[in-house]
Short mmCIF file of C-alpha atoms and ligand atoms in Angstrom, two decimals:
data_model
loop_
_atom_site.label_atom_id
_atom_site.label_comp_id
_atom_site.label_asym_id
_atom_site.label_seq_id
_atom_site.Cartn_x
_atom_site.Cartn_y
_atom_site.Cartn_z
CA MET A 76 10.72 -19.07 -55.31
CA LYS A 77 8.56 -16.45 -53.69
CA LEU A 78 4.83 -16.11 -54.60
CA ASP A 79 5.39 -12.63 -55.95
CA SER A 80 7.44 -14.35 -58.82
CA TYR A 81 4.80 -14.70 -61.35
CA THR A 82 3.73 -17.18 -64.22
CA LEU A 83 1.89 -16.11 -67.37
CA LEU A 84 -1.25 -18.03 -67.62
CA GLY A 85 -1.47 -20.06 -70.67
CA ARG A 86 -1.03 -17.84 -73.82
CA SER A 87 -2.43 -14.87 -71.99
CA GLY A 88 -0.43 -11.97 -70.53
CA LEU A 89 -2.19 -12.49 -67.05
CA ARG A 90 0.47 -12.88 -64.25
CA VAL A 91 -0.35 -15.40 -61.55
CA SER A 92 1.46 -16.77 -58.50
CA PRO A 93 2.96 -20.08 -58.91
CA ILE A 94 0.79 -21.18 -55.88
CA ALA A 95 -2.88 -20.27 -55.84
CA LEU A 96 -5.04 -20.27 -52.61
CA GLY A 97 -7.84 -22.88 -52.74
CA THR A 98 -10.89 -21.64 -50.89
CA MET A 99 -13.16 -24.87 -50.96
CA THR A 100 -12.37 -25.06 -47.15
CA PHE A 101 -13.84 -21.56 -46.59
CA GLY A 102 -16.93 -22.39 -44.46
CA THR A 103 -18.09 -25.48 -42.40
CA GLU A 104 -21.14 -26.40 -44.62
CA TRP A 105 -19.51 -29.56 -45.93
CA GLY A 106 -18.27 -30.79 -42.48
CA TRP A 107 -14.51 -30.40 -43.14
CA GLY A 108 -13.79 -26.66 -43.72
CA ALA A 109 -12.68 -23.63 -41.70
CA ASP A 110 -14.86 -21.15 -39.89
CA GLU A 111 -14.79 -17.42 -40.74
CA ALA A 112 -11.93 -16.50 -38.42
CA ALA A 113 -9.66 -19.48 -39.57
CA ALA A 114 -10.41 -18.66 -43.24
CA GLN A 115 -9.60 -15.00 -42.59
CA ARG A 116 -6.10 -16.20 -41.20
CA LEU A 117 -5.53 -18.28 -44.34
CA PHE A 118 -6.51 -15.44 -46.65
CA ASP A 119 -4.21 -12.95 -44.84
CA LEU A 120 -1.36 -15.37 -44.75
CA TYR A 121 -1.44 -15.96 -48.41
CA VAL A 122 -1.72 -12.31 -49.57
CA ASP A 123 0.92 -11.19 -46.95
CA GLU A 124 3.21 -13.70 -48.58
CA GLY A 125 2.62 -12.04 -51.85
CA GLY A 126 0.20 -14.44 -53.44
CA ASN A 127 -2.41 -13.03 -55.94
CA PHE A 128 -4.21 -16.06 -57.19
CA ILE A 129 -7.45 -17.03 -55.47
CA ASP A 130 -9.68 -19.85 -56.54
CA THR A 131 -13.30 -20.46 -55.55
CA ALA A 132 -16.55 -21.61 -57.09
CA ASP A 133 -20.29 -20.87 -56.77
CA LEU A 134 -20.54 -24.43 -55.52
CA TYR A 135 -18.25 -24.38 -52.63
CA THR A 136 -20.02 -24.45 -49.20
CA GLU A 137 -23.13 -23.41 -50.72
CA GLY A 138 -21.74 -19.86 -51.68
CA THR A 139 -20.06 -19.18 -48.39
CA SER A 140 -16.61 -19.45 -50.04
CA GLU A 141 -17.30 -16.66 -52.61
CA THR A 142 -19.01 -14.47 -49.92
CA TRP A 143 -16.02 -14.64 -47.73
CA VAL A 144 -13.49 -14.23 -50.48
CA GLY A 145 -15.36 -11.05 -51.55
CA ARG A 146 -15.55 -9.72 -47.86
CA PHE A 147 -11.93 -10.40 -47.11
CA THR A 148 -10.76 -8.76 -50.44
CA ALA A 149 -12.82 -5.74 -49.95
CA ALA A 150 -11.88 -5.34 -46.26
CA ARG A 151 -8.13 -5.13 -47.31
CA GLY A 152 -8.77 -3.07 -50.61
CA LEU A 153 -7.20 -5.80 -52.61
CA ARG A 154 -9.57 -6.28 -55.65
CA GLU A 155 -7.16 -4.72 -58.15
CA ARG A 156 -4.17 -6.79 -56.84
CA LEU A 157 -5.89 -10.22 -56.85
CA VAL A 158 -6.65 -12.35 -59.62
CA ILE A 159 -10.13 -14.04 -58.51
CA ALA A 160 -10.98 -17.29 -60.32
CA THR A 161 -14.54 -18.76 -59.83
CA LYS A 162 -16.60 -21.47 -61.63
CA TYR A 163 -19.98 -22.39 -62.64
CA THR A 164 -21.91 -25.50 -63.52
CA TYR A 165 -23.45 -27.02 -60.49
CA ASN A 166 -27.19 -26.75 -59.65
CA ALA A 167 -28.45 -25.36 -56.28
CA GLN A 168 -32.15 -25.41 -57.36
CA PRO A 169 -33.54 -28.90 -57.34
CA GLY A 170 -36.04 -29.39 -60.00
CA ASN A 171 -34.91 -26.60 -62.24
CA PRO A 172 -32.54 -28.15 -64.97
CA ASN A 173 -31.58 -24.80 -66.37
CA ALA A 174 -30.07 -23.61 -63.04
CA GLY A 175 -27.17 -26.17 -63.81
CA GLY A 176 -25.12 -27.17 -66.76
CA ASN A 177 -22.57 -25.56 -69.04
CA HIS A 178 -25.14 -23.62 -71.34
CA ARG A 179 -25.62 -19.93 -71.91
CA LYS A 180 -28.71 -19.54 -69.76
CA ASN A 181 -26.88 -21.08 -66.83
CA LEU A 182 -23.69 -19.38 -67.43
CA LEU A 183 -25.29 -15.87 -67.34
CA ARG A 184 -27.32 -16.88 -64.28
CA ALA A 185 -24.49 -18.19 -62.35
CA LEU A 186 -22.18 -15.39 -63.24
CA ASP A 187 -24.36 -12.78 -61.94
CA GLY A 188 -24.83 -14.78 -58.67
CA SER A 189 -21.01 -14.95 -58.27
CA LEU A 190 -20.49 -11.14 -58.93
CA LYS A 191 -22.99 -10.52 -56.32
CA ARG A 192 -21.59 -12.87 -53.69
CA LEU A 193 -17.93 -11.77 -54.37
CA GLY A 194 -19.10 -8.05 -54.28
CA THR A 195 -17.27 -7.12 -57.44
CA ASP A 196 -18.37 -6.11 -61.05
CA TYR A 197 -15.68 -8.37 -62.90
CA ILE A 198 -14.22 -11.69 -62.36
CA ASP A 199 -10.57 -12.23 -63.48
CA LEU A 200 -10.90 -15.86 -64.59
CA TYR A 201 -14.19 -17.74 -65.12
CA TYR A 202 -14.15 -21.48 -65.40
CA LEU A 203 -16.71 -23.88 -66.63
CA HIS A 204 -16.47 -26.31 -63.68
CA THR A 205 -17.32 -29.72 -64.95
CA TRP A 206 -18.37 -31.07 -68.33
CA ASP A 207 -22.15 -31.64 -68.54
CA ARG A 208 -21.74 -34.12 -71.34
CA MET A 209 -24.34 -32.26 -73.59
CA THR A 210 -23.82 -28.45 -74.04
CA PRO A 211 -21.74 -27.97 -77.45
CA ALA A 212 -18.55 -26.43 -76.86
CA ASP A 213 -19.41 -23.72 -79.43
CA GLU A 214 -22.08 -22.41 -77.03
CA VAL A 215 -19.97 -22.20 -74.05
CA MET A 216 -17.09 -20.57 -75.90
CA ARG A 217 -19.41 -17.99 -77.58
CA ALA A 218 -21.21 -17.28 -74.25
CA MET A 219 -17.79 -16.91 -72.45
CA ASP A 220 -16.70 -14.53 -75.24
CA ASP A 221 -19.88 -12.51 -74.90
CA ALA A 222 -19.24 -12.25 -71.14
CA VAL A 223 -15.63 -10.98 -71.75
CA ARG A 224 -17.02 -8.29 -74.05
CA ALA A 225 -19.60 -7.33 -71.73
CA GLY A 226 -16.83 -6.80 -69.15
CA LYS A 227 -18.01 -9.31 -66.65
CA ILE A 228 -15.03 -11.59 -66.97
CA ARG A 229 -11.42 -11.05 -68.03
CA TYR A 230 -10.18 -14.48 -68.92
CA VAL A 231 -11.61 -17.92 -69.62
CA GLY A 232 -10.90 -21.29 -68.16
CA LEU A 233 -12.09 -24.90 -68.27
CA SER A 234 -12.04 -27.49 -65.51
CA ASP A 235 -12.80 -31.30 -65.49
CA VAL A 236 -13.45 -31.67 -69.10
CA PRO A 237 -12.00 -34.30 -71.54
CA ALA A 238 -8.84 -33.14 -73.42
CA TRP A 239 -10.64 -33.68 -76.72
CA TYR A 240 -13.31 -31.15 -75.59
CA ALA A 241 -10.76 -28.60 -74.51
CA GLY A 242 -8.95 -29.05 -77.76
CA ARG A 243 -12.17 -28.26 -79.63
CA ALA A 244 -12.86 -25.28 -77.47
CA GLN A 245 -9.61 -23.75 -78.04
CA THR A 246 -9.61 -24.47 -81.73
CA LEU A 247 -12.87 -22.75 -82.05
CA ALA A 248 -11.70 -19.82 -80.08
CA ASP A 249 -8.65 -19.52 -82.51
CA TRP A 250 -10.71 -19.79 -85.54
CA ARG A 251 -13.65 -17.76 -84.56
CA GLY A 252 -11.78 -14.96 -82.60
CA PHE A 253 -13.36 -15.89 -79.33
CA GLU A 254 -11.30 -15.16 -76.13
CA PRO A 255 -9.07 -18.23 -75.78
CA VAL A 256 -8.88 -20.70 -72.87
CA ALA A 257 -6.06 -19.43 -70.72
CA ALA A 258 -6.28 -22.13 -67.82
CA MET A 259 -7.09 -25.85 -67.47
CA GLN A 260 -7.85 -27.19 -64.09
CA VAL A 261 -7.21 -30.91 -63.42
CA GLU A 262 -6.76 -33.19 -60.40
CA TYR A 263 -2.86 -33.71 -60.53
CA SER A 264 -0.56 -34.95 -57.86
CA LEU A 265 1.78 -37.68 -57.03
CA ILE A 266 -1.14 -40.12 -56.52
CA GLU A 267 -3.31 -38.86 -59.58
CA ARG A 268 -1.11 -38.45 -62.67
CA ASN A 269 -3.62 -39.47 -65.46
CA ALA A 270 -3.66 -35.83 -66.55
CA GLU A 271 -0.16 -36.48 -67.93
CA HIS A 272 -1.52 -38.73 -70.62
CA GLU A 273 -3.30 -35.94 -72.58
CA PHE A 274 -3.32 -32.57 -70.67
CA ALA A 275 0.45 -31.81 -70.57
CA ASP A 276 0.43 -31.97 -74.31
CA LEU A 277 -2.88 -29.94 -74.58
CA ALA A 278 -1.36 -27.34 -72.44
CA THR A 279 1.85 -26.93 -74.15
CA GLN A 280 0.60 -27.29 -77.66
CA LEU A 281 -2.53 -25.16 -77.33
CA GLY A 282 -1.37 -22.60 -74.92
CA MET A 283 -3.40 -23.39 -71.63
CA GLY A 284 -1.74 -23.15 -68.19
CA LEU A 285 -2.37 -26.21 -66.28
CA VAL A 286 -3.72 -25.42 -62.76
CA PRO A 287 -3.53 -28.56 -60.72
CA TRP A 288 -6.13 -29.11 -57.80
CA SER A 289 -6.02 -31.43 -54.90
CA PRO A 290 -2.05 -31.47 -55.21
CA LEU A 291 -1.60 -33.07 -51.84
CA GLY A 292 -4.40 -35.64 -52.63
CA MET A 293 -6.64 -34.01 -50.01
CA GLY A 294 -4.01 -34.38 -47.29
CA VAL A 295 -2.68 -37.98 -48.07
CA LEU A 296 0.65 -36.41 -49.35
CA SER A 297 1.15 -34.53 -46.14
CA GLY A 298 1.89 -38.14 -44.67
CA LYS A 299 -0.55 -37.79 -41.83
CA TYR A 300 -2.79 -40.79 -42.88
CA ARG A 301 -1.17 -44.22 -42.00
CA PRO A 302 -2.41 -47.78 -42.59
CA SER A 303 -3.16 -48.95 -39.10
CA GLN A 304 -2.54 -52.47 -37.87
CA ALA A 305 -3.96 -51.75 -34.51
CA GLY A 306 -7.56 -51.07 -35.14
CA ALA A 307 -9.16 -48.09 -36.94
CA GLN A 308 -9.32 -44.45 -35.85
CA GLY A 309 -10.44 -43.69 -39.31
CA THR A 310 -12.71 -45.87 -41.64
CA GLN A 311 -11.29 -45.76 -45.11
CA GLY A 312 -9.60 -48.92 -46.56
CA PRO A 313 -9.01 -52.38 -45.19
CA GLY A 314 -7.80 -52.52 -41.48
CA GLY A 315 -8.64 -48.89 -40.92
CA VAL A 316 -6.34 -45.88 -41.26
CA SER A 317 -5.16 -43.57 -38.50
CA GLY A 318 -4.82 -39.72 -38.93
CA THR A 319 -7.62 -37.21 -38.83
CA GLY A 320 -8.84 -34.81 -41.46
CA ARG A 321 -11.10 -34.45 -44.49
CA LEU A 322 -10.72 -38.18 -45.58
CA GLN A 323 -11.87 -39.34 -42.19
CA THR A 324 -15.12 -37.40 -42.43
CA VAL A 325 -16.54 -39.24 -45.41
CA GLY A 326 -17.24 -42.63 -43.98
CA PRO A 327 -16.54 -46.19 -45.13
CA LYS A 328 -17.85 -45.55 -48.70
CA PRO A 329 -16.07 -42.39 -49.94
CA PRO A 330 -17.66 -40.61 -52.92
CA PRO A 331 -15.69 -40.65 -56.20
CA GLY A 332 -12.54 -38.75 -55.82
CA PHE A 333 -12.19 -39.10 -52.08
CA ASP A 334 -11.25 -42.82 -52.26
CA LYS A 335 -7.63 -41.98 -51.61
CA LEU A 336 -6.44 -44.10 -48.69
CA SER A 337 -5.47 -47.19 -50.67
CA PRO A 338 -2.45 -49.46 -50.54
CA ARG A 339 -1.15 -48.09 -53.93
CA ASN A 340 -1.29 -44.52 -52.61
CA PHE A 341 0.35 -45.57 -49.33
CA ALA A 342 3.39 -47.14 -51.25
CA ILE A 343 3.80 -43.74 -52.97
CA VAL A 344 3.62 -42.00 -49.63
CA GLY A 345 6.44 -44.35 -48.51
CA GLU A 346 8.72 -43.25 -51.23
CA LEU A 347 7.81 -39.59 -50.59
CA GLU A 348 8.64 -40.05 -46.90
CA GLN A 349 12.19 -41.31 -47.80
CA VAL A 350 12.93 -38.52 -50.21
CA SER A 351 11.60 -36.05 -47.68
CA HIS A 352 14.01 -37.45 -45.12
CA GLU A 353 16.89 -37.16 -47.59
CA VAL A 354 16.26 -33.42 -48.25
CA ASN A 355 14.93 -32.63 -44.69
CA ARG A 356 11.77 -30.98 -45.96
CA PRO A 357 8.12 -31.89 -45.10
CA MET A 358 6.33 -34.39 -47.43
CA ALA A 359 3.93 -31.70 -48.45
CA GLN A 360 6.52 -29.44 -49.66
CA VAL A 361 8.39 -32.30 -51.62
CA ALA A 362 4.98 -33.36 -53.33
CA LEU A 363 4.27 -29.79 -54.37
CA ASN A 364 7.78 -29.17 -55.57
CA TRP A 365 7.75 -32.33 -57.67
CA LEU A 366 4.40 -31.18 -59.26
CA TYR A 367 5.67 -27.74 -60.09
CA GLN A 368 8.38 -29.37 -62.38
CA LYS A 369 5.84 -31.13 -64.45
CA ARG A 370 5.23 -30.01 -68.11
CA GLY A 371 2.58 -27.38 -68.62
CA VAL A 372 2.06 -26.55 -64.96
CA ALA A 373 1.39 -22.79 -64.37
CA SER A 374 0.07 -22.61 -60.82
CA ILE A 375 -0.83 -25.12 -58.14
CA ILE A 376 -3.95 -24.69 -56.08
CA VAL A 377 -3.25 -25.60 -52.46
CA GLY A 378 -5.89 -26.14 -49.85
CA ALA A 379 -5.83 -25.87 -46.13
CA THR A 380 -7.87 -25.72 -42.91
CA LYS A 381 -5.20 -24.33 -40.71
CA ALA A 382 -2.57 -21.64 -41.08
CA ALA A 383 0.28 -23.96 -40.23
CA GLN A 384 -0.66 -26.23 -43.13
CA LEU A 385 -0.80 -23.32 -45.51
CA ALA A 386 2.52 -21.94 -44.26
CA GLU A 387 4.07 -25.26 -45.08
CA SER A 388 2.69 -25.29 -48.59
CA LEU A 389 3.62 -21.85 -49.38
CA GLY A 390 7.33 -22.71 -48.73
CA ALA A 391 7.24 -25.47 -51.29
CA LEU A 392 9.04 -23.79 -54.16
CA ASP A 393 12.06 -22.45 -52.51
CA PHE A 394 14.41 -25.32 -52.91
CA THR A 395 15.30 -27.61 -55.79
CA LEU A 396 14.92 -31.34 -55.97
CA ALA A 397 17.93 -33.08 -57.58
CA PRO A 398 16.98 -34.95 -60.82
CA GLU A 399 17.54 -38.43 -59.24
CA LEU A 400 15.10 -37.53 -56.50
CA LEU A 401 12.53 -36.38 -58.97
CA ALA A 402 13.09 -39.53 -60.92
CA ARG A 403 12.60 -41.81 -57.87
CA LEU A 404 9.21 -40.09 -57.29
CA ASP A 405 8.23 -40.56 -60.97
CA VAL A 406 8.85 -44.35 -60.87
CA ALA A 407 7.14 -44.80 -57.41
CA SER A 408 3.98 -42.99 -58.87
CA GLU A 409 3.97 -44.11 -62.43
CA PRO A 410 0.40 -44.29 -63.72
CA ALA A 411 -0.96 -47.11 -65.74
CA HIS A 412 -0.77 -46.72 -69.42
CA PRO A 413 -3.88 -48.32 -70.97
CA PHE A 414 -4.78 -47.92 -74.64
CA PRO A 415 -3.89 -46.02 -76.65
CA TYR A 416 -1.03 -44.64 -74.42
CA TYR A 417 1.03 -47.80 -74.49
CA MET A 418 1.20 -47.32 -78.27
CA PHE A 419 3.20 -44.09 -77.54
CA ALA A 420 5.87 -45.64 -75.30
CA ASP A 421 9.41 -46.24 -76.50
CA GLY A 422 8.95 -49.86 -77.81
CA HIS A 423 6.38 -48.97 -80.49
CA GLN A 424 7.81 -45.63 -81.29
CA SER A 425 11.23 -47.01 -82.16
CA ARG A 426 9.40 -49.32 -84.62
CA ILE A 427 7.91 -46.30 -86.19
CA HIS A 428 11.10 -44.38 -86.55
CA GLY A 429 13.25 -47.33 -87.85
CA GLN A 430 15.28 -48.02 -84.55
CA VAL A 431 16.92 -44.53 -84.54
CA ASN A 432 16.22 -41.63 -82.23
CA VAL A 433 14.05 -38.91 -83.66
CA ARG A 434 13.34 -35.86 -81.55
CA ALA A 435 10.67 -33.46 -82.20
CA ALA A 436 11.44 -29.68 -82.01
CA PRO A 437 10.33 -28.38 -78.69
CA ALA A 438 6.81 -27.11 -78.61
CA ASN A 439 6.27 -23.32 -78.54
CA HIS A 440 4.96 -23.54 -75.01
CA ALA A 441 7.10 -26.30 -73.82
CA HIS A 442 6.54 -25.02 -70.23
CA ALA A 443 4.56 -22.40 -68.76
CA GLN A 444 6.09 -18.92 -69.34
CA ARG A 445 7.50 -17.64 -66.08
CA VAL A 446 7.93 -13.93 -65.53
CA PRO A 447 11.58 -13.19 -64.77
CA ALA A 448 12.42 -12.36 -61.20
CA PRO A 449 13.06 -8.75 -60.52
CA THR A 450 16.73 -7.81 -60.86
CA ALA A 451 18.60 -5.38 -58.53
CA GLU A 452 18.04 -1.69 -59.24
CA PRO A 453 20.63 -0.37 -61.71
CA THR A 454 23.21 1.74 -59.88
N1 LIG B 714 -11.88 -27.89 -60.19
C1 LIG B 714 -12.20 -28.79 -59.45
O1 LIG B 714 -13.10 -29.80 -59.68
C2 LIG B 714 -11.67 -28.83 -58.18
C3 LIG B 714 -11.88 -29.95 -57.19
C4 LIG B 714 -11.28 -29.93 -55.97
C5 LIG B 714 -10.68 -28.74 -55.53
N2 LIG B 714 -10.42 -27.67 -56.35
C6 LIG B 714 -9.62 -26.47 -55.89
O2 LIG B 714 -8.38 -26.78 -55.43
C7 LIG B 714 -8.31 -26.44 -54.15
C8 LIG B 714 -7.41 -27.45 -53.45
O3 LIG B 714 -7.99 -28.74 -53.36
P1 LIG B 714 -7.73 -29.44 -51.99
O4 LIG B 714 -8.24 -28.72 -50.81
O5 LIG B 714 -8.31 -30.92 -52.35
O6 LIG B 714 -6.21 -29.62 -52.07
P2 LIG B 714 -4.97 -30.38 -51.29
O7 LIG B 714 -4.00 -29.64 -51.04
O8 LIG B 714 -4.71 -31.80 -51.90
O9 LIG B 714 -5.79 -30.83 -49.86
C9 LIG B 714 -5.75 -29.79 -48.90
C10 LIG B 714 -6.26 -30.49 -47.56
O10 LIG B 714 -5.17 -31.21 -47.12
C11 LIG B 714 -4.98 -31.09 -45.69
N3 LIG B 714 -3.60 -30.64 -45.58
C12 LIG B 714 -3.03 -29.71 -46.32
N4 LIG B 714 -1.77 -29.38 -45.94
C13 LIG B 714 -1.47 -30.27 -44.87
C14 LIG B 714 -0.50 -30.47 -44.08
N5 LIG B 714 0.70 -29.79 -44.08
N6 LIG B 714 -0.61 -31.31 -43.11
C15 LIG B 714 -1.76 -32.14 -42.85
N7 LIG B 714 -2.89 -31.79 -43.62
C16 LIG B 714 -2.73 -30.98 -44.63
C17 LIG B 714 -5.93 -30.21 -45.14
O11 LIG B 714 -7.13 -30.89 -44.90
P3 LIG B 714 -7.61 -31.43 -43.48
O12 LIG B 714 -7.10 -30.45 -42.46
O13 LIG B 714 -9.13 -31.65 -43.48
O14 LIG B 714 -6.91 -32.81 -43.40
C18 LIG B 714 -6.44 -29.50 -46.50
O15 LIG B 714 -7.49 -28.82 -46.56
C19 LIG B 714 -9.61 -26.16 -53.52
O16 LIG B 714 -9.70 -25.43 -52.48
C20 LIG B 714 -10.40 -25.80 -54.75
O17 LIG B 714 -10.23 -24.31 -54.90
C21 LIG B 714 -10.95 -27.58 -57.60
#
């Protein structure tokens, strides 16, 4: 599958490539990104391969990511062709609580800042970045809708919120005529499958396209990190780990979300490596291909610091993994099923259904809607 084979985002009519370009690595401010020349190469490679979906945020690299995305887009005259997504929530003004959070005042402040850095007068997809645990969903959805009507944004997205919150936001949008939520960003990969508990149903039942981030577990699923017996090149985990990259820059006490070099994750990498050998494809491609088969997934955001990494990821959807290989990866990476999810497993359900099989009709949005590939010109 090529990048110019599109998916409809949620219930909207917006067409996005099945792989989006993540630009959290655009800029060196955070110690593990790419300089401007390297970022330009990543951008050029992605758009030259036909990709149209770019992901950034006002938070990333203190604004450099948005600035470079705007600059690269303008230089190539691509504003109309690209779907540019950015996000608001994080605070860059210590001491000013209203310069962060999900509320209307901050949304409008942040939106104007993003428009300026991106050098554009509209944003295609505007995300709430992370739940602030206090602003009511009603205020967010109304403020988002106002921004759509003001022509500053085209579509609305949520990221890193609980499923109950997203369900409430979408229900409010449906009942009050607000612009609905088209996209839901979640961390989702072979090593982080907790989104499956609630977000696959949320996406398919309520019409949001799932947009997974960190699909390679920040590099773990490329296979480049290895548990090391012979002393540590890196510092994460017992006994040290070899391999260099983002996860080796965060020191012995990684912040939440960066603690990925664990024995559990290395066991998953082991099975991924076996499957990769059997299909003769790089591990990163197999990991992304597996993810694209998952219910509700619309477009996967990949990240890279080097063009060779991105080139590998962009080739991830042009082969088919046999069902038995997908099943092996599923088994190796099965997430825990804490309460209430164990109640929904087969044992309890068969007691509910009287020991017979009952199958619900498929949901309306059983999978993200994919725009049919172009057919040959009629003769
Ligand atoms: N909504 C949110 O809260 C949120 C959070 C995080 C990210 N995001 C978005 O998602 C995007 C992707 O996230 P991510 O960068 O964490 O994704 P990822 O694809 O899991 O990790 C990308 C990183 O893995 C390494 N890598 C990738 N391909 C490789 C290969 N073939 N061989 C070896 N190493 C490879 C590179 O880092 P090194 O070269 O440093 O090893 C690369 O920067 C971000 O850019 C951002 O747009 C959103």
